[in-house]
């Protein structure tokens, strides 16, 4: 018994204290591992930062490599999306896609996205979490209003004196985020008066509908972002008074406007609008307009002719459109342009649709166009498209003159990559692209269909043209395809082709002509005359149907065409080499090319000289030429001139 009393042991109190201490130590350990600054979180962040650093370095090195290649070639342009992607793949980087022009957007297989500027600066794109109205209410202090007008008036005046509702009956809420007022819709709202925004703010549609009626439109006088990414966010405009010819418009200079998600339906009646033009969304001089993740529909009806613009920018004003669809539908208007620019335009991963009905017979309509009105510096205009679909058409049976997918003005610059341009009409002349400036086109498909047009394709070469390069234009085309129901590409300026397929059922892949001397260089191209929809039979016109056509133009000028490694298939003729009048000297230099079994037609007109130089690797003999005495003919190789 005494021995038991002297035995040492752990009391219940000591045991409890020991357990508490152990629990405290375990808690500290768990916090140190999993807390806000825990070891596990820090390790995860370190791993994330390491992977980001590696990806950024890969992108920067690939961009630098491509930029060096451009400089070595003497070219001053920006690195293209496809070239950067190919370089990244070559370097072993796990890249998913590269889109855009300036800046480029690189998406890696890790899911991370990076922005790359034309200076080669690489930054991570952090996508903000989209919060519901209820989450915002729980996070911020709201003031509530019975109308949007009252809420915006208070924001403009930096007050809350018009706050006349609470969380139970408020239609509009206002809170402050990062020192910027945010106006959010809590119910569907209808406004009948013009809304002027004179202070920088965000307008969150909040998954509701904002209806603009009678005199209502948004007059923007300061930096504004319209947030519409929450599902069902919508803005509509209808039943306007005669004075309203716009929907969202930045009236002051140097104002930035952003539409970030949402559906926008704007309707106008040309009979009631007193202004000579209608603009749905516009920016003013020096301001920038950005449209992301939006679906915009603009409809103009009535019987009064107007100039109609869905998206418009003013002098030195830039537009960026990303992941959006913009559709214009008009009837009985004078001119319809879906996007008109006076500054820079960047479009990425988007679709531009233009459909015109009965209209003026002396004006053209465009999907995208620069402007050359008096006082506008066209050298400031740039059109950049990457992964874009551009569609323009006329209503069947309508009265119209000309429709054009893209029109770049003299002195401007245009870059198209992975872009599809489709223009079709049974009543109008059709152009996929008209280039009057400097253009670089890569991996792009152009389709111009005027098969039902009543203009005789044998008389008018411009009935349907895929790309028209004007006398002031310089066009570089690299891979892709061009098809038109009359002529694939007409060139009156400088043309450089490095691969691609060029076809039509009229003058074939190319028409080289114009009213001034021009030079064209075509390499690694497939050129053909084809049948299409049975509209133009291959043997219908002996004169015009050919793989390509050289001739036409004014007196005393010459056309030079250089071809290498081309495949040419004609209709009635493999190709036509023709003089017209005066001292016109036209020449074709061709080597390493395959000519179909068709004849080669040479027609002399005037007192000029026609020259056909056939280099090595080309199956042209004098027996294939319908009238060899009309041209100087030699089998000697030629030295390519020019670019």
PDB file of N, CA and C in Angstrom, residues 20 30 37 42 86 93 97 101-102 128 134 151 171 184 200 239 267 293 361 366 371 405 410 459 560 603 620:
ATOM      1  N   UNK A  20      -3.726  20.602 -23.930  1.00  0.00           N
ATOM      2  CA  UNK A  20      -3.958  21.984 -24.392  1.00  0.00           C
ATOM      3  C   UNK A  20      -2.708  22.540 -25.057  1.00  0.00           C
ATOM      4  N   UNK A  30      -0.217  24.397 -37.850  1.00  0.00           N
ATOM      5  CA  UNK A  30      -1.168  24.413 -38.975  1.00  0.00           C
ATOM      6  C   UNK A  30      -1.241  25.794 -39.587  1.00  0.00           C
ATOM      7  N   UNK A  37      -0.060  33.677 -44.560  1.00  0.00           N
ATOM      8  CA  UNK A  37       1.350  33.705 -44.963  1.00  0.00           C
ATOM      9  C   UNK A  37       2.014  32.366 -44.655  1.00  0.00           C
ATOM     10  N   UNK A  42       2.910  30.003 -49.244  1.00  0.00           N
ATOM     11  CA  UNK A  42       4.104  30.645 -49.782  1.00  0.00           C
ATOM     12  C   UNK A  42       4.796  29.753 -50.802  1.00  0.00           C
ATOM     13  N   UNK A  86       4.694  30.469 -83.680  1.00  0.00           N
ATOM     14  CA  UNK A  86       5.595  29.475 -84.273  1.00  0.00           C
ATOM     15  C   UNK A  86       6.962  29.493 -83.603  1.00  0.00           C
ATOM     16  N   UNK A  93       8.139  26.074 -75.906  1.00  0.00           N
ATOM     17  CA  UNK A  93       7.195  26.638 -74.936  1.00  0.00           C
ATOM     18  C   UNK A  93       5.820  25.998 -75.102  1.00  0.00           C
ATOM     19  N   UNK A  97      -2.232  29.756 -77.758  1.00  0.00           N
ATOM     20  CA  UNK A  97      -2.598  30.621 -78.875  1.00  0.00           C
ATOM     21  C   UNK A  97      -1.935  31.980 -78.712  1.00  0.00           C
ATOM     22  N   UNK A 101      -2.757  42.248 -82.432  1.00  0.00           N
ATOM     23  CA  UNK A 101      -1.714  42.908 -83.224  1.00  0.00           C
ATOM     24  C   UNK A 101      -0.810  43.722 -82.303  1.00  0.00           C
ATOM     25  N   UNK A 102      -1.307  44.786 -81.758  1.00  0.00           N
ATOM     26  CA  UNK A 102      -0.546  45.591 -80.812  1.00  0.00           C
ATOM     27  C   UNK A 102      -1.501  46.115 -79.748  1.00  0.00           C
ATOM     28  N   UNK A 128     -10.320  39.956 -63.598  1.00  0.00           N
ATOM     29  CA  UNK A 128     -11.055  40.306 -62.386  1.00  0.00           C
ATOM     30  C   UNK A 128     -12.280  39.405 -62.213  1.00  0.00           C
ATOM     31  N   UNK A 134     -25.697  41.320 -55.378  1.00  0.00           N
ATOM     32  CA  UNK A 134     -25.817  40.957 -53.969  1.00  0.00           C
ATOM     33  C   UNK A 134     -24.444  40.916 -53.297  1.00  0.00           C
ATOM     34  N   UNK A 151     -29.446  59.194 -59.717  1.00  0.00           N
ATOM     35  CA  UNK A 151     -28.171  58.635 -59.261  1.00  0.00           C
ATOM     36  C   UNK A 151     -26.993  59.288 -59.978  1.00  0.00           C
ATOM     37  N   UNK A 171     -34.066  51.218 -57.100  1.00  0.00           N
ATOM     38  CA  UNK A 171     -33.902  50.713 -58.463  1.00  0.00           C
ATOM     39  C   UNK A 171     -32.460  50.833 -58.958  1.00  0.00           C
ATOM     40  N   UNK A 184     -24.990  51.109 -60.299  1.00  0.00           N
ATOM     41  CA  UNK A 184     -25.416  49.761 -60.662  1.00  0.00           C
ATOM     42  C   UNK A 184     -26.944  49.675 -60.693  1.00  0.00           C
ATOM     43  N   UNK A 200     -16.101  61.019 -64.096  1.00  0.00           N
ATOM     44  CA  UNK A 200     -15.631  59.655 -64.339  1.00  0.00           C
ATOM     45  C   UNK A 200     -16.387  58.676 -63.445  1.00  0.00           C
ATOM     46  N   UNK A 239     -38.040  54.154 -80.000  1.00  0.00           N
ATOM     47  CA  UNK A 239     -39.059  55.213 -79.870  1.00  0.00           C
ATOM     48  C   UNK A 239     -38.444  56.581 -79.566  1.00  0.00           C
ATOM     49  N   UNK A 267     -32.149  51.019 -82.266  1.00  0.00           N
ATOM     50  CA  UNK A 267     -32.976  51.155 -83.454  1.00  0.00           C
ATOM     51  C   UNK A 267     -33.267  52.607 -83.770  1.00  0.00           C
ATOM     52  N   UNK A 293     -16.239  41.873 -75.393  1.00  0.00           N
ATOM     53  CA  UNK A 293     -17.243  40.855 -75.053  1.00  0.00           C
ATOM     54  C   UNK A 293     -18.675  41.361 -75.226  1.00  0.00           C
ATOM     55  N   UNK A 361     -28.042  55.118-105.089  1.00  0.00           N
ATOM     56  CA  UNK A 361     -27.307  54.452-106.169  1.00  0.00           C
ATOM     57  C   UNK A 361     -25.987  55.122-106.492  1.00  0.00           C
ATOM     58  N   UNK A 366     -19.903  50.086 -96.431  1.00  0.00           N
ATOM     59  CA  UNK A 366     -18.692  49.411 -96.008  1.00  0.00           C
ATOM     60  C   UNK A 366     -18.920  48.630 -94.717  1.00  0.00           C
ATOM     61  N   UNK A 371     -11.681  57.256 -93.457  1.00  0.00           N
ATOM     62  CA  UNK A 371     -12.367  58.372 -94.101  1.00  0.00           C
ATOM     63  C   UNK A 371     -11.343  59.326 -94.691  1.00  0.00           C
ATOM     64  N   UNK A 405     -16.134  45.259 -98.259  1.00  0.00           N
ATOM     65  CA  UNK A 405     -15.877  44.697 -96.936  1.00  0.00           C
ATOM     66  C   UNK A 405     -14.982  45.594 -96.097  1.00  0.00           C
ATOM     67  N   UNK A 410      -5.927  56.248 -98.787  1.00  0.00           N
ATOM     68  CA  UNK A 410      -4.585  56.606 -99.219  1.00  0.00           C
ATOM     69  C   UNK A 410      -3.768  57.136 -98.041  1.00  0.00           C
ATOM     70  N   UNK A 459     -17.577  43.013-119.773  1.00  0.00           N
ATOM     71  CA  UNK A 459     -17.406  44.432-120.065  1.00  0.00           C
ATOM     72  C   UNK A 459     -16.789  45.157-118.872  1.00  0.00           C
ATOM     73  N   UNK A 560       4.585  45.780-115.522  1.00  0.00           N
ATOM     74  CA  UNK A 560       5.543  44.691-115.400  1.00  0.00           C
ATOM     75  C   UNK A 560       5.034  43.697-114.365  1.00  0.00           C
ATOM     76  N   UNK A 603      -2.432  40.070-127.521  1.00  0.00           N
ATOM     77  CA  UNK A 603      -3.089  41.023-128.413  1.00  0.00           C
ATOM     78  C   UNK A 603      -2.325  42.336-128.372  1.00  0.00           C
ATOM     79  N   UNK A 620       6.397  26.947-121.314  1.00  0.00           N
ATOM     80  CA  UNK A 620       5.827  27.816-122.346  1.00  0.00           C
ATOM     81  C   UNK A 620       6.688  27.712-123.599  1.00  0.00           C
TER      82      UNK A 620
END
